[in-house]
Amino acid sequence: QVQLVESGGGLVQPGGSLRLSCAASGSIFRIYHMGWYRQAPGKQRELVARIAPGGSSYYADSVKGRFTISRDNAKNMVYLQMNSLKPEDTAVYYCNSYPAPQDSWGQGTQVTVSS
């Protein structure tokens, strides 16, 4: 079982930036497609971005051009660079494999974009 710990969230003003980190444990991390997900109040969890083991990536239309997902397989790390943040980006952000197994979510990290 791969265990994941998210960090890097916080309070930021609109237009600001944050970099989220995900530390993974497990020897098979490098073979998984990984994703960043988020869940805003009153909404379902959604996929924000995903990245293949070789580095190809996908982004939701809502974040395309503003967010960048990356990974370091040697360090078992996944990152999400978030620029030009908007209030609608406010959510709890989670990392997980893609697709994500059921009942596999950790604590996530809170991102709040507000003036």
mmCIF file with all atom_site columns, C-alpha atoms in Angstrom:
data_model
loop_
_atom_site.group_PDB
_atom_site.id
_atom_site.type_symbol
_atom_site.label_atom_id
_atom_site.label_alt_id
_atom_site.label_comp_id
_atom_site.label_asym_id
_atom_site.label_entity_id
_atom_site.label_seq_id
_atom_site.pdbx_PDB_ins_code
_atom_site.Cartn_x
_atom_site.Cartn_y
_atom_site.Cartn_z
_atom_site.occupancy
_atom_site.B_iso_or_equiv
_atom_site.pdbx_formal_charge
_atom_site.auth_seq_id
_atom_site.auth_comp_id
_atom_site.auth_asym_id
_atom_site.auth_atom_id
_atom_site.pdbx_PDB_model_num
ATOM 1   C CA . GLN A 1 1   ? 0.000   0.000  0.000   1.00 0.00 ? 1   GLN A CA 1
ATOM 2   C CA . VAL A 1 2   ? 1.260   3.462  -0.965  1.00 0.00 ? 2   VAL A CA 1
ATOM 3   C CA . GLN A 1 3   ? 0.888   6.072  1.773   1.00 0.00 ? 3   GLN A CA 1
ATOM 4   C CA . LEU A 1 4   ? 0.693   9.750  0.864   1.00 0.00 ? 4   LEU A CA 1
ATOM 5   C CA . VAL A 1 5   ? 1.185   12.924 2.903   1.00 0.00 ? 5   VAL A CA 1
ATOM 6   C CA . GLU A 1 6   ? 0.251   16.308 1.452   1.00 0.00 ? 6   GLU A CA 1
ATOM 7   C CA . SER A 1 7   ? 1.732   19.623 2.545   1.00 0.00 ? 7   SER A CA 1
ATOM 8   C CA . GLY A 1 8   ? 2.191   23.199 1.407   1.00 0.00 ? 8   GLY A CA 1
ATOM 9   C CA . GLY A 1 9   ? -1.323  24.590 1.662   1.00 0.00 ? 9   GLY A CA 1
ATOM 10  C CA . GLY A 1 10  ? -2.237  27.830 3.327   1.00 0.00 ? 10  GLY A CA 1
ATOM 11  C CA . LEU A 1 11  ? -3.909  31.196 2.986   1.00 0.00 ? 11  LEU A CA 1
ATOM 12  C CA . VAL A 1 12  ? -3.018  33.228 -0.087  1.00 0.00 ? 12  VAL A CA 1
ATOM 13  C CA . GLN A 1 13  ? -4.423  36.315 -1.781  1.00 0.00 ? 13  GLN A CA 1
ATOM 14  C CA . PRO A 1 14  ? -5.971  36.155 -5.252  1.00 0.00 ? 14  PRO A CA 1
ATOM 15  C CA . GLY A 1 15  ? -3.223  36.168 -7.850  1.00 0.00 ? 15  GLY A CA 1
ATOM 16  C CA . GLY A 1 16  ? -0.762  34.557 -5.489  1.00 0.00 ? 16  GLY A CA 1
ATOM 17  C CA . SER A 1 17  ? 1.065   31.248 -5.707  1.00 0.00 ? 17  SER A CA 1
ATOM 18  C CA . LEU A 1 18  ? 1.516   28.090 -3.675  1.00 0.00 ? 18  LEU A CA 1
ATOM 19  C CA . ARG A 1 19  ? 3.480   24.914 -4.202  1.00 0.00 ? 19  ARG A CA 1
ATOM 20  C CA . LEU A 1 20  ? 1.964   21.723 -2.840  1.00 0.00 ? 20  LEU A CA 1
ATOM 21  C CA . SER A 1 21  ? 4.053   18.663 -2.095  1.00 0.00 ? 21  SER A CA 1
ATOM 22  C CA . CYS A 1 22  ? 3.096   15.023 -1.749  1.00 0.00 ? 22  CYS A CA 1
ATOM 23  C CA . ALA A 1 23  ? 5.440   12.560 -0.096  1.00 0.00 ? 23  ALA A CA 1
ATOM 24  C CA . ALA A 1 24  ? 4.800   8.924  -0.904  1.00 0.00 ? 24  ALA A CA 1
ATOM 25  C CA . SER A 1 25  ? 5.918   5.720  0.713   1.00 0.00 ? 25  SER A CA 1
ATOM 26  C CA . GLY A 1 26  ? 6.038   2.411  -1.061  1.00 0.00 ? 26  GLY A CA 1
ATOM 27  C CA . SER A 1 27  ? 8.358   0.732  -3.489  1.00 0.00 ? 27  SER A CA 1
ATOM 28  C CA . ILE A 1 28  ? 5.971   0.804  -6.467  1.00 0.00 ? 28  ILE A CA 1
ATOM 29  C CA . PHE A 1 29  ? 5.388   4.570  -6.554  1.00 0.00 ? 29  PHE A CA 1
ATOM 30  C CA . ARG A 1 30  ? 7.222   5.024  -9.817  1.00 0.00 ? 30  ARG A CA 1
ATOM 31  C CA . ILE A 1 31  ? 4.841   2.797  -11.782 1.00 0.00 ? 31  ILE A CA 1
ATOM 32  C CA . TYR A 1 32  ? 1.675   4.715  -10.856 1.00 0.00 ? 32  TYR A CA 1
ATOM 33  C CA . HIS A 1 33  ? -0.017  7.531  -12.632 1.00 0.00 ? 33  HIS A CA 1
ATOM 34  C CA . MET A 1 34  ? -0.429  10.191 -9.925  1.00 0.00 ? 34  MET A CA 1
ATOM 35  C CA . GLY A 1 35  ? -2.987  12.924 -9.544  1.00 0.00 ? 35  GLY A CA 1
ATOM 36  C CA . TRP A 1 36  ? -3.871  15.987 -7.547  1.00 0.00 ? 36  TRP A CA 1
ATOM 37  C CA . TYR A 1 37  ? -7.513  16.233 -6.556  1.00 0.00 ? 37  TYR A CA 1
ATOM 38  C CA . ARG A 1 38  ? -9.480  18.875 -4.706  1.00 0.00 ? 38  ARG A CA 1
ATOM 39  C CA . GLN A 1 39  ? -12.780 19.159 -2.912  1.00 0.00 ? 39  GLN A CA 1
ATOM 40  C CA . ALA A 1 40  ? -14.403 22.519 -2.301  1.00 0.00 ? 40  ALA A CA 1
ATOM 41  C CA . PRO A 1 41  ? -17.180 23.039 0.253   1.00 0.00 ? 41  PRO A CA 1
ATOM 42  C CA . GLY A 1 42  ? -20.459 21.633 -1.020  1.00 0.00 ? 42  GLY A CA 1
ATOM 43  C CA . LYS A 1 43  ? -18.873 20.095 -4.104  1.00 0.00 ? 43  LYS A CA 1
ATOM 44  C CA . GLN A 1 44  ? -17.643 16.686 -5.168  1.00 0.00 ? 44  GLN A CA 1
ATOM 45  C CA . ARG A 1 45  ? -13.986 15.821 -5.298  1.00 0.00 ? 45  ARG A CA 1
ATOM 46  C CA . GLU A 1 46  ? -12.515 16.542 -8.708  1.00 0.00 ? 46  GLU A CA 1
ATOM 47  C CA . LEU A 1 47  ? -9.317  15.711 -10.525 1.00 0.00 ? 47  LEU A CA 1
ATOM 48  C CA . VAL A 1 48  ? -7.168  18.806 -10.973 1.00 0.00 ? 48  VAL A CA 1
ATOM 49  C CA . ALA A 1 49  ? -4.131  17.341 -12.696 1.00 0.00 ? 49  ALA A CA 1
ATOM 50  C CA . ARG A 1 50  ? -2.450  14.015 -13.306 1.00 0.00 ? 50  ARG A CA 1
ATOM 51  C CA . ILE A 1 51  ? 0.964   12.863 -14.402 1.00 0.00 ? 51  ILE A CA 1
ATOM 52  C CA . ALA A 1 52  ? 2.193   9.608  -15.886 1.00 0.00 ? 52  ALA A CA 1
ATOM 53  C CA . PRO A 1 53  ? 5.344   7.862  -14.692 1.00 0.00 ? 53  PRO A CA 1
ATOM 54  C CA . GLY A 1 54  ? 7.194   9.248  -17.709 1.00 0.00 ? 54  GLY A CA 1
ATOM 55  C CA . GLY A 1 55  ? 6.011   12.803 -17.113 1.00 0.00 ? 55  GLY A CA 1
ATOM 56  C CA . SER A 1 56  ? 3.119   13.392 -19.512 1.00 0.00 ? 56  SER A CA 1
ATOM 57  C CA . SER A 1 57  ? 0.397   15.419 -17.846 1.00 0.00 ? 57  SER A CA 1
ATOM 58  C CA . TYR A 1 58  ? -3.272  16.383 -17.968 1.00 0.00 ? 58  TYR A CA 1
ATOM 59  C CA . TYR A 1 59  ? -5.047  19.385 -16.472 1.00 0.00 ? 59  TYR A CA 1
ATOM 60  C CA . ALA A 1 60  ? -8.627  20.257 -15.795 1.00 0.00 ? 60  ALA A CA 1
ATOM 61  C CA . ASP A 1 61  ? -9.832  23.160 -17.917 1.00 0.00 ? 61  ASP A CA 1
ATOM 62  C CA . SER A 1 62  ? -10.335 25.265 -14.809 1.00 0.00 ? 62  SER A CA 1
ATOM 63  C CA . VAL A 1 63  ? -6.617  25.222 -13.947 1.00 0.00 ? 63  VAL A CA 1
ATOM 64  C CA . LYS A 1 64  ? -4.982  24.857 -17.352 1.00 0.00 ? 64  LYS A CA 1
ATOM 65  C CA . GLY A 1 65  ? -2.253  27.417 -17.840 1.00 0.00 ? 65  GLY A CA 1
ATOM 66  C CA . ARG A 1 66  ? -2.066  28.217 -14.133 1.00 0.00 ? 66  ARG A CA 1
ATOM 67  C CA . PHE A 1 67  ? -1.114  24.930 -12.445 1.00 0.00 ? 67  PHE A CA 1
ATOM 68  C CA . THR A 1 68  ? 1.817   22.620 -13.166 1.00 0.00 ? 68  THR A CA 1
ATOM 69  C CA . ILE A 1 69  ? 2.123   19.062 -11.906 1.00 0.00 ? 69  ILE A CA 1
ATOM 70  C CA . SER A 1 70  ? 5.513   17.393 -11.621 1.00 0.00 ? 70  SER A CA 1
ATOM 71  C CA . ARG A 1 71  ? 7.076   14.361 -10.012 1.00 0.00 ? 71  ARG A CA 1
ATOM 72  C CA . ASP A 1 72  ? 10.435  13.132 -8.814  1.00 0.00 ? 72  ASP A CA 1
ATOM 73  C CA . ASN A 1 73  ? 10.375  9.360  -8.930  1.00 0.00 ? 73  ASN A CA 1
ATOM 74  C CA . ALA A 1 74  ? 13.771  9.063  -7.237  1.00 0.00 ? 74  ALA A CA 1
ATOM 75  C CA . LYS A 1 75  ? 12.412  10.943 -4.208  1.00 0.00 ? 75  LYS A CA 1
ATOM 76  C CA . ASN A 1 76  ? 8.860   9.540  -4.307  1.00 0.00 ? 76  ASN A CA 1
ATOM 77  C CA . MET A 1 77  ? 7.472   13.076 -4.534  1.00 0.00 ? 77  MET A CA 1
ATOM 78  C CA . VAL A 1 78  ? 4.680   14.736 -6.499  1.00 0.00 ? 78  VAL A CA 1
ATOM 79  C CA . TYR A 1 79  ? 4.271   18.508 -6.696  1.00 0.00 ? 79  TYR A CA 1
ATOM 80  C CA . LEU A 1 80  ? 1.619   20.970 -7.765  1.00 0.00 ? 80  LEU A CA 1
ATOM 81  C CA . GLN A 1 81  ? 2.741   24.498 -8.554  1.00 0.00 ? 81  GLN A CA 1
ATOM 82  C CA . MET A 1 82  ? -0.271  26.793 -8.412  1.00 0.00 ? 82  MET A CA 1
ATOM 83  C CA . ASN A 1 83  ? -0.026  30.286 -9.868  1.00 0.00 ? 83  ASN A CA 1
ATOM 84  C CA . SER A 1 84  ? -2.562  33.053 -10.427 1.00 0.00 ? 84  SER A CA 1
ATOM 85  C CA . LEU A 1 85  ? -4.774  31.594 -7.737  1.00 0.00 ? 85  LEU A CA 1
ATOM 86  C CA . LYS A 1 86  ? -8.461  32.459 -7.696  1.00 0.00 ? 86  LYS A CA 1
ATOM 87  C CA . PRO A 1 87  ? -11.011 32.314 -4.871  1.00 0.00 ? 87  PRO A CA 1
ATOM 88  C CA . GLU A 1 88  ? -12.684 29.384 -6.643  1.00 0.00 ? 88  GLU A CA 1
ATOM 89  C CA . ASP A 1 89  ? -9.469  27.391 -6.159  1.00 0.00 ? 89  ASP A CA 1
ATOM 90  C CA . THR A 1 90  ? -10.252 27.257 -2.438  1.00 0.00 ? 90  THR A CA 1
ATOM 91  C CA . ALA A 1 91  ? -10.480 23.592 -1.467  1.00 0.00 ? 91  ALA A CA 1
ATOM 92  C CA . VAL A 1 92  ? -8.790  20.749 0.322   1.00 0.00 ? 92  VAL A CA 1
ATOM 93  C CA . TYR A 1 93  ? -6.179  19.325 -2.031  1.00 0.00 ? 93  TYR A CA 1
ATOM 94  C CA . TYR A 1 94  ? -5.276  15.650 -2.079  1.00 0.00 ? 94  TYR A CA 1
ATOM 95  C CA . CYS A 1 95  ? -2.750  13.561 -3.919  1.00 0.00 ? 95  CYS A CA 1
ATOM 96  C CA . ASN A 1 96  ? -3.439  10.003 -4.926  1.00 0.00 ? 96  ASN A CA 1
ATOM 97  C CA . SER A 1 97  ? -2.892  7.558  -7.711  1.00 0.00 ? 97  SER A CA 1
ATOM 98  C CA . TYR A 1 98  ? -4.923  7.839  -10.893 1.00 0.00 ? 98  TYR A CA 1
ATOM 99  C CA . PRO A 1 99  ? -7.392  6.264  -10.854 1.00 0.00 ? 99  PRO A CA 1
ATOM 100 C CA . ALA A 1 100 ? -7.743  6.544  -7.093  1.00 0.00 ? 100 ALA A CA 1
ATOM 101 C CA . PRO A 1 101 ? -8.838  3.520  -5.091  1.00 0.00 ? 101 PRO A CA 1
ATOM 102 C CA . GLN A 1 102 ? -11.981 3.829  -3.021  1.00 0.00 ? 102 GLN A CA 1
ATOM 103 C CA . ASP A 1 103 ? -11.532 4.873  0.618   1.00 0.00 ? 103 ASP A CA 1
ATOM 104 C CA . SER A 1 104 ? -7.887  5.718  0.038   1.00 0.00 ? 104 SER A CA 1
ATOM 105 C CA . TRP A 1 105 ? -7.828  9.438  0.861   1.00 0.00 ? 105 TRP A CA 1
ATOM 106 C CA . GLY A 1 106 ? -5.551  11.047 3.414   1.00 0.00 ? 106 GLY A CA 1
ATOM 107 C CA . GLN A 1 107 ? -5.861  14.328 5.270   1.00 0.00 ? 107 GLN A CA 1
ATOM 108 C CA . GLY A 1 108 ? -5.129  16.592 2.332   1.00 0.00 ? 108 GLY A CA 1
ATOM 109 C CA . THR A 1 109 ? -3.927  20.169 2.662   1.00 0.00 ? 109 THR A CA 1
ATOM 110 C CA . GLN A 1 110 ? -6.174  23.226 2.841   1.00 0.00 ? 110 GLN A CA 1
ATOM 111 C CA . VAL A 1 111 ? -5.782  25.960 0.248   1.00 0.00 ? 111 VAL A CA 1
ATOM 112 C CA . THR A 1 112 ? -7.687  29.167 0.902   1.00 0.00 ? 112 THR A CA 1
ATOM 113 C CA . VAL A 1 113 ? -7.623  32.003 -1.625  1.00 0.00 ? 113 VAL A CA 1
ATOM 114 C CA . SER A 1 114 ? -9.080  35.143 -0.136  1.00 0.00 ? 114 SER A CA 1
ATOM 115 C CA . SER A 1 115 ? -8.452  38.838 0.289   1.00 0.00 ? 115 SER A CA 1
#
